[in-house]
Coordinates of C-alpha atoms and ligand atoms in Angstrom, one line a residue:
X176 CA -2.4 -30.7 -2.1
X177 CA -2.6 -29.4 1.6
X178 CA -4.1 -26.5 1.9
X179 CA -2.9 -24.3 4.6
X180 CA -6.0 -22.1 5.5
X181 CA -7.4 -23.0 8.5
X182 CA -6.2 -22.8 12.1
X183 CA -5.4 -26.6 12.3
X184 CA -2.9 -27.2 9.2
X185 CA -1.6 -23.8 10.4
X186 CA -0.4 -25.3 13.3
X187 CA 1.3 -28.4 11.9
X188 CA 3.3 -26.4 9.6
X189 CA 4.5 -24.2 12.8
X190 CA 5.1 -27.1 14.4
X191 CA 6.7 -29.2 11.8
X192 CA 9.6 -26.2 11.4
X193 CA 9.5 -25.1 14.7
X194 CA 9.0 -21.6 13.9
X195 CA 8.8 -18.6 16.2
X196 CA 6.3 -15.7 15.2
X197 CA 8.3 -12.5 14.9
X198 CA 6.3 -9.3 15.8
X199 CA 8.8 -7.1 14.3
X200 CA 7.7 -8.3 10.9
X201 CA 3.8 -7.9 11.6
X202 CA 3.3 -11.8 11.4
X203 CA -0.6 -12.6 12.0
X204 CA -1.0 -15.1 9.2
X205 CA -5.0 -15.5 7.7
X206 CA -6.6 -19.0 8.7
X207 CA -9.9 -18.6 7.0
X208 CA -10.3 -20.0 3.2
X209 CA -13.4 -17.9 3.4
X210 CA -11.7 -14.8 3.5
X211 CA -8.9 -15.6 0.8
X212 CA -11.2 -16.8 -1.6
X213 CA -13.3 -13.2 -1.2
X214 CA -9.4 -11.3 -1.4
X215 CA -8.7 -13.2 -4.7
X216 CA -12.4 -12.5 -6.0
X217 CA -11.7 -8.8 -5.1
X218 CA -8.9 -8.7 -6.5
X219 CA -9.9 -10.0 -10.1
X220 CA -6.5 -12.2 -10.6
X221 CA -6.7 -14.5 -13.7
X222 CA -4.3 -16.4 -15.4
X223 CA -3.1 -13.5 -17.8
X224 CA -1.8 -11.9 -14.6
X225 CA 1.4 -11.6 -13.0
X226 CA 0.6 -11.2 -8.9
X227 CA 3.1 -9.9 -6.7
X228 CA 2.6 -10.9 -2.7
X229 CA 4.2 -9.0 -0.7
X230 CA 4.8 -10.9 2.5
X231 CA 3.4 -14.3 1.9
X232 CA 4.5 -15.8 5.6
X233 CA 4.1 -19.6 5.3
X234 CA 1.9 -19.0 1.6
X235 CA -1.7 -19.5 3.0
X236 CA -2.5 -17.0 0.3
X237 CA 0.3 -17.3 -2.3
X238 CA -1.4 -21.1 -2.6
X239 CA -4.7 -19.3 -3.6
X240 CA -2.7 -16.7 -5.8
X241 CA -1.0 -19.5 -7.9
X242 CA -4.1 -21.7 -8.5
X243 CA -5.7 -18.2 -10.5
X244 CA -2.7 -16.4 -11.5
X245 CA -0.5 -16.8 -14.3
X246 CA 2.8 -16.1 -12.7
X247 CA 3.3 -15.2 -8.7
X248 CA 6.7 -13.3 -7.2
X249 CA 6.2 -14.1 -3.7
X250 CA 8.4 -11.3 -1.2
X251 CA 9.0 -12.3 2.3
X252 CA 11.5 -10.5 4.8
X253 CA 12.1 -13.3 7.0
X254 CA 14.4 -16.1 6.2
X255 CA 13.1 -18.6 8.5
X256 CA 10.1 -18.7 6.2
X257 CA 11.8 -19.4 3.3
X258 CA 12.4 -23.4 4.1
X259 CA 8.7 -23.2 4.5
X260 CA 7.3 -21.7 1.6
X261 CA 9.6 -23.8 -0.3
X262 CA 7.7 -26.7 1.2
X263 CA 4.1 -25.4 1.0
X264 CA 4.4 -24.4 -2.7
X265 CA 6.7 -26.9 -4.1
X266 CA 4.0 -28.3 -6.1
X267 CA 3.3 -24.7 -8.1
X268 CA 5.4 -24.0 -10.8
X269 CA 4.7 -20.8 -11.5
X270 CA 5.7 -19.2 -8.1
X271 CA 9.2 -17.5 -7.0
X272 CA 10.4 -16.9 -3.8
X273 CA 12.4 -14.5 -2.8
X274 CA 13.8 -13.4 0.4
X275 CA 13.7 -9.6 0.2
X276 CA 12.5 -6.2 2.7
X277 CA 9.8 -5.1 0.4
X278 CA 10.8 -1.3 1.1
X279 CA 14.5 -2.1 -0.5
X280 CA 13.4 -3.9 -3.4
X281 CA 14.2 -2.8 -6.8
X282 CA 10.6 -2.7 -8.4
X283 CA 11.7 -2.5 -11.9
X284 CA 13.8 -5.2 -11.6
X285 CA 10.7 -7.2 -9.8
X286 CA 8.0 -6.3 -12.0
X287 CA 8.3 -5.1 -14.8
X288 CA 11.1 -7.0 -16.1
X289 CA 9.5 -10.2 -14.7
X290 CA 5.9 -9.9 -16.4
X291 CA 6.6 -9.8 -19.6
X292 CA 3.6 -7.3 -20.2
X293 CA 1.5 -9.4 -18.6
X294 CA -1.3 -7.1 -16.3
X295 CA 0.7 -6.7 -12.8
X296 CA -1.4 -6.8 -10.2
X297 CA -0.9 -6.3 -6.3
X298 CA -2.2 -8.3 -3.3
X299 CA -0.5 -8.4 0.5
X300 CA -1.4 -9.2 4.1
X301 CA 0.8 -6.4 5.1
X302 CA 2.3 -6.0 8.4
X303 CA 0.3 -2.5 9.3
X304 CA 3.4 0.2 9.9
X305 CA 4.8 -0.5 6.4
X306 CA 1.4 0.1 4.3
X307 CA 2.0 3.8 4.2
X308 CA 5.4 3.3 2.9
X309 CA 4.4 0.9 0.6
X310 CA 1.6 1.9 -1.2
X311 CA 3.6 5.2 -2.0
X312 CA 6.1 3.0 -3.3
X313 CA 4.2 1.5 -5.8
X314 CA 2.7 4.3 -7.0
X315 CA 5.4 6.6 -7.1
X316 CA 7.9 3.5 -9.4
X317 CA 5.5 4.5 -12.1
X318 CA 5.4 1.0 -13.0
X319 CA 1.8 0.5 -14.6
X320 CA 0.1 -1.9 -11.4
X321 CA -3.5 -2.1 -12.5
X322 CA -4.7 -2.7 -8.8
X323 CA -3.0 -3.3 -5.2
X324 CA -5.4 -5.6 -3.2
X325 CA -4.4 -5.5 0.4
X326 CA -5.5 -6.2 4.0
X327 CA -5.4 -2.9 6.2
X328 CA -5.9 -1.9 9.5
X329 CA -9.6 -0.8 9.7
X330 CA -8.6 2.8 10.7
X331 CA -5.6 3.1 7.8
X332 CA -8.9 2.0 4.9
X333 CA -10.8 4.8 6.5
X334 CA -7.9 7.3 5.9
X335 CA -7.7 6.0 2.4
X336 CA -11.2 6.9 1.4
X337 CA -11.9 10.2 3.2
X338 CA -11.6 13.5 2.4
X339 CA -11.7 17.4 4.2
X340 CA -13.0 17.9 7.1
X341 CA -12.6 14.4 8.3
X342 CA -9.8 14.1 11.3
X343 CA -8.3 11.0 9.4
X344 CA -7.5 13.0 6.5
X345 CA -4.1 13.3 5.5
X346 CA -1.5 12.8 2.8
X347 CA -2.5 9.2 2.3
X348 CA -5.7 10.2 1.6
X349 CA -4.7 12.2 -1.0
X350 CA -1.8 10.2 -2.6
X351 CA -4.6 7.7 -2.9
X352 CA -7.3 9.5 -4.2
X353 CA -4.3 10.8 -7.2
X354 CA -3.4 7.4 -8.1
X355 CA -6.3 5.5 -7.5
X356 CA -9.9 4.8 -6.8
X357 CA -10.0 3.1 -3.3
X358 CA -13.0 0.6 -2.2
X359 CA -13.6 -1.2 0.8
X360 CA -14.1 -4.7 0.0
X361 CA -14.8 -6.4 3.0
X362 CA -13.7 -6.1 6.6
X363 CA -12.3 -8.8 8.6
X364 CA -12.1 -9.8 12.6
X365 CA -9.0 -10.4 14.4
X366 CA -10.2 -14.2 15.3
X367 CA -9.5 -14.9 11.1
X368 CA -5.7 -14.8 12.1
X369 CA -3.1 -16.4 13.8
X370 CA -2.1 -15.3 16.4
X371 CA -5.1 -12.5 16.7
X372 CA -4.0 -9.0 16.6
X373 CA -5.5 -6.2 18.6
X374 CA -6.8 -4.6 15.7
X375 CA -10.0 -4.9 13.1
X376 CA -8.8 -5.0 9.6
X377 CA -10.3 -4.2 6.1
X378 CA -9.5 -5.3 2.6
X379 CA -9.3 -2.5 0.3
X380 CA -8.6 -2.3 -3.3
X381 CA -6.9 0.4 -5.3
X382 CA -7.4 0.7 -8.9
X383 CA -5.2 2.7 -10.5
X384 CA -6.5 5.5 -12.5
X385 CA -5.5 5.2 -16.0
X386 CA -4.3 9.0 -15.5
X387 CA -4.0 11.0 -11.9
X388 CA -6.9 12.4 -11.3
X389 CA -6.1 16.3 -11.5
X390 CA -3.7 17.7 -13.6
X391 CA -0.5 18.9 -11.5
X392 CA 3.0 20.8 -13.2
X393 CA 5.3 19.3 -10.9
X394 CA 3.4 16.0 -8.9
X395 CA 6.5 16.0 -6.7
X396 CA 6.5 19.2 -5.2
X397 CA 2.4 18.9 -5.0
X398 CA 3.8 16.2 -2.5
X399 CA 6.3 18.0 -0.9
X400 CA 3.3 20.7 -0.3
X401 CA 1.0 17.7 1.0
X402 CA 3.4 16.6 3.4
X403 CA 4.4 19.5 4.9
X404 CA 0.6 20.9 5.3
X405 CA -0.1 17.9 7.4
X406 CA 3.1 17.1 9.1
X407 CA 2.3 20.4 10.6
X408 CA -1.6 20.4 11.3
X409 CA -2.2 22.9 13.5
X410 CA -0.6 25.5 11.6
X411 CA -2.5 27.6 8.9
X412 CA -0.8 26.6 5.3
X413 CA 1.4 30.0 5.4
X414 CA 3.1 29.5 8.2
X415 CA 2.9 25.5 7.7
X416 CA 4.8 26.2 4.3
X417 CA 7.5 29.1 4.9
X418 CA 10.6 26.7 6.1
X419 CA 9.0 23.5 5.6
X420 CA 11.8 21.2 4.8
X421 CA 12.5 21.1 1.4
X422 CA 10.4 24.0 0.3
X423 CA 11.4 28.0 0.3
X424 CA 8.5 29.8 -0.3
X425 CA 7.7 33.0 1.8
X426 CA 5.1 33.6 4.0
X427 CA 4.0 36.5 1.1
X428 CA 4.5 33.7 -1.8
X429 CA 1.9 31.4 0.0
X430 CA -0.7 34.0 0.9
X431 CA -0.6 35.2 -2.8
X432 CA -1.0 31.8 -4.1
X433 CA -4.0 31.3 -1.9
X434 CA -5.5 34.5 -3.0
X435 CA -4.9 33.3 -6.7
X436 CA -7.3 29.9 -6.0
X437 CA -10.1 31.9 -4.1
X438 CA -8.6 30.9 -0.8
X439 CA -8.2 33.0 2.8
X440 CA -4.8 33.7 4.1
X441 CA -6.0 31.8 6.9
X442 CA -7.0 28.5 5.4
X443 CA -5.3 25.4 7.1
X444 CA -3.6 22.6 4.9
X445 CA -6.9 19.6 6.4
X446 CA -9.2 22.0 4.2
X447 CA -7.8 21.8 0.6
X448 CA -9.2 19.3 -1.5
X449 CA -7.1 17.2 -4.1
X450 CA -7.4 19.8 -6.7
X451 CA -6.9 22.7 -4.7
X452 CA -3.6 21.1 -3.9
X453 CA -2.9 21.0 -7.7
X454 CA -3.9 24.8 -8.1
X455 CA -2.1 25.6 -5.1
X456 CA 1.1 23.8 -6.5
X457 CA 0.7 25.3 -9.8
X458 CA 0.2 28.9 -8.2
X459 CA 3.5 28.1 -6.5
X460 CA 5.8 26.5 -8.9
X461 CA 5.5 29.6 -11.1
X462 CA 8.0 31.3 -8.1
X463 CA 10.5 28.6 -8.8
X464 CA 13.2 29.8 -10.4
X465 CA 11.5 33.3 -10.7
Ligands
SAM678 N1 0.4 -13.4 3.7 C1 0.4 -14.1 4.9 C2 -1.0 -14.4 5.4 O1 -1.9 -13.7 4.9 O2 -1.1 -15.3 6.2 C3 1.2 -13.4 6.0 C4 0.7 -12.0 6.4 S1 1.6 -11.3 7.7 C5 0.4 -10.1 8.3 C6 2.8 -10.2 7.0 C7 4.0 -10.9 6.3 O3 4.8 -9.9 5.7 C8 4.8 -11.7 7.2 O4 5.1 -12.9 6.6 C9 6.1 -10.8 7.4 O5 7.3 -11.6 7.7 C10 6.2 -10.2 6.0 N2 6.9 -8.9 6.0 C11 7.0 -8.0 6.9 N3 7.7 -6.9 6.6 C12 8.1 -7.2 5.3 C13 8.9 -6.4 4.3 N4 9.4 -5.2 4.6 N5 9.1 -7.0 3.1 C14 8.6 -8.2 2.8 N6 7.8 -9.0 3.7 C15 7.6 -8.4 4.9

């Protein structure tokens, strides 16, 4: 079996198809077997499992992935890597490749009617200006993933695992911190990849919470309320709120829902915590339909 992980078979398998990088589709492929291994230990895959890999590139990982996991659905964008992971992973035969955008993928149809009940679990190398996107993706299918392993940029981890008063705080912070318990599992340099990007990465992994972790009336508009507080930083959550897109509360609807969780009229969106958001939300969706 030829093992892809270090910079030299890397190269031959380039070489052999001729293939061009793409940087549109965030292509830096791992070339350290030291690394993998660690991202399959975090990630706790055995062979009860069903893996999803999203974005496998030429399978560096997915080879890793298939020698632990039960069965591996392996999603990659690019069609010139498709002759390639055909070739690298011929010899698995509990792999399937298909050529899909992640982001348009019908998740019921990958998941849960592939696995058979068996625990789905999550692991990706993702190209960093789809994690956002994709994380909420998962989580919001309500399709039960146990844990999403993935490779981050440093910063993006950071943002995962912090809370108020932090400058990275945001609304992935907090979709995180509902679904999941995030951990930093290891952080990784830019000369473990091919080419090297200009950015330090982390692996983190998310482990979903067997039930969100406050208690919310309506979870989409607590998001709606998320969103608009920090697409809109500056602003103090009153103003931040009245016209948001997609919301109609007035200004007097917001201050007395503050007022209701102990809150000033003043307070800005960056200084709620998780469950203030949930108080916040259920303050306000008694106004709905009122
Ligand atoms: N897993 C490989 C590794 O670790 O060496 C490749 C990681 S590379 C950072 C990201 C991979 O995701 C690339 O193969 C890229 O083509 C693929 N990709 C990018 N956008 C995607 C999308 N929307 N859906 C599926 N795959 C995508």
């Amino acid at each position: 079996m030829a093992y892809l992980a270090s910079p030299k078979a890397t190269k031959e398998i380039i070489e052999q198809f001729q293939f061009v990088f793409q940087k549109r589709f965030g292509q830096n492929f791992l070339v350290d077997a030291n690394i993998l291994e660690k991202i399959v230990q975090a990630a706790d895959i055995t062979e009860e499992d069903f893996v999803l890999e999203i974005g496998p590139g030429i399978g560096t990982m997915t080879q890793y992935l298939c020698e632990s996991a039960g069965q591996v659905v392996a999603v990659e964008i690019d069609r010139m890597l498709i002759p390639i992971l055909n070739d690298t992973l011929s010899e698995y035969d509990n792999v399937e490749i298909i050529q899909e955008d992640i982001l348009k993928a019908d998740l019921y149809a990958l998941l849960q009617k592939r696995s058979h009940n068996r625990p789905i679990k999550v692991v990706a190398n993702l190209p960093y200006y789809i994690t956002t996107p994709i994380i909420m993706r998962l989580f919001e299918s309500g399709i039960e993933i146990e844990n999403i392993t993935i490779m981050v940029q440093k910063e993006v981890a950071e943002r995962m695992q912090t809370g108020p008063g932090s400058k990275d705080y945001g609304a992935l912070s907090l979709a995180v911190q509902y679904y999941a318990d995030a951990k930093v599992e290891l952080l990784v340099s830019a000369s473990c990849f091919m080419p090297r990007p200009n950015v330090d990465s982390a692996v983190i992994k998310l482990t979903r919470h067997p039930k969100p972790a406050v208690e919310v009336n309506d979870e989409k508009l607590m998001f709606q309320i998320i969103r608009a507080s920090f697409n809109q930083r500056r602003k103090t959550l009153v103003n931040g709120l009245k016209n948001a897109s997609g919301l109609s509360f007035s200004k007097e609807q917001v201050a007395a829902a503050l007022q209701k969780i102990g809150k000033p009229e003043t307070v800005r969106g960056e200084a709620l915590t998780l469950s203030e958001f949930a108080m916040l939300t259920n303050e306000l969706s008694r106004n709905i339909g009122e």
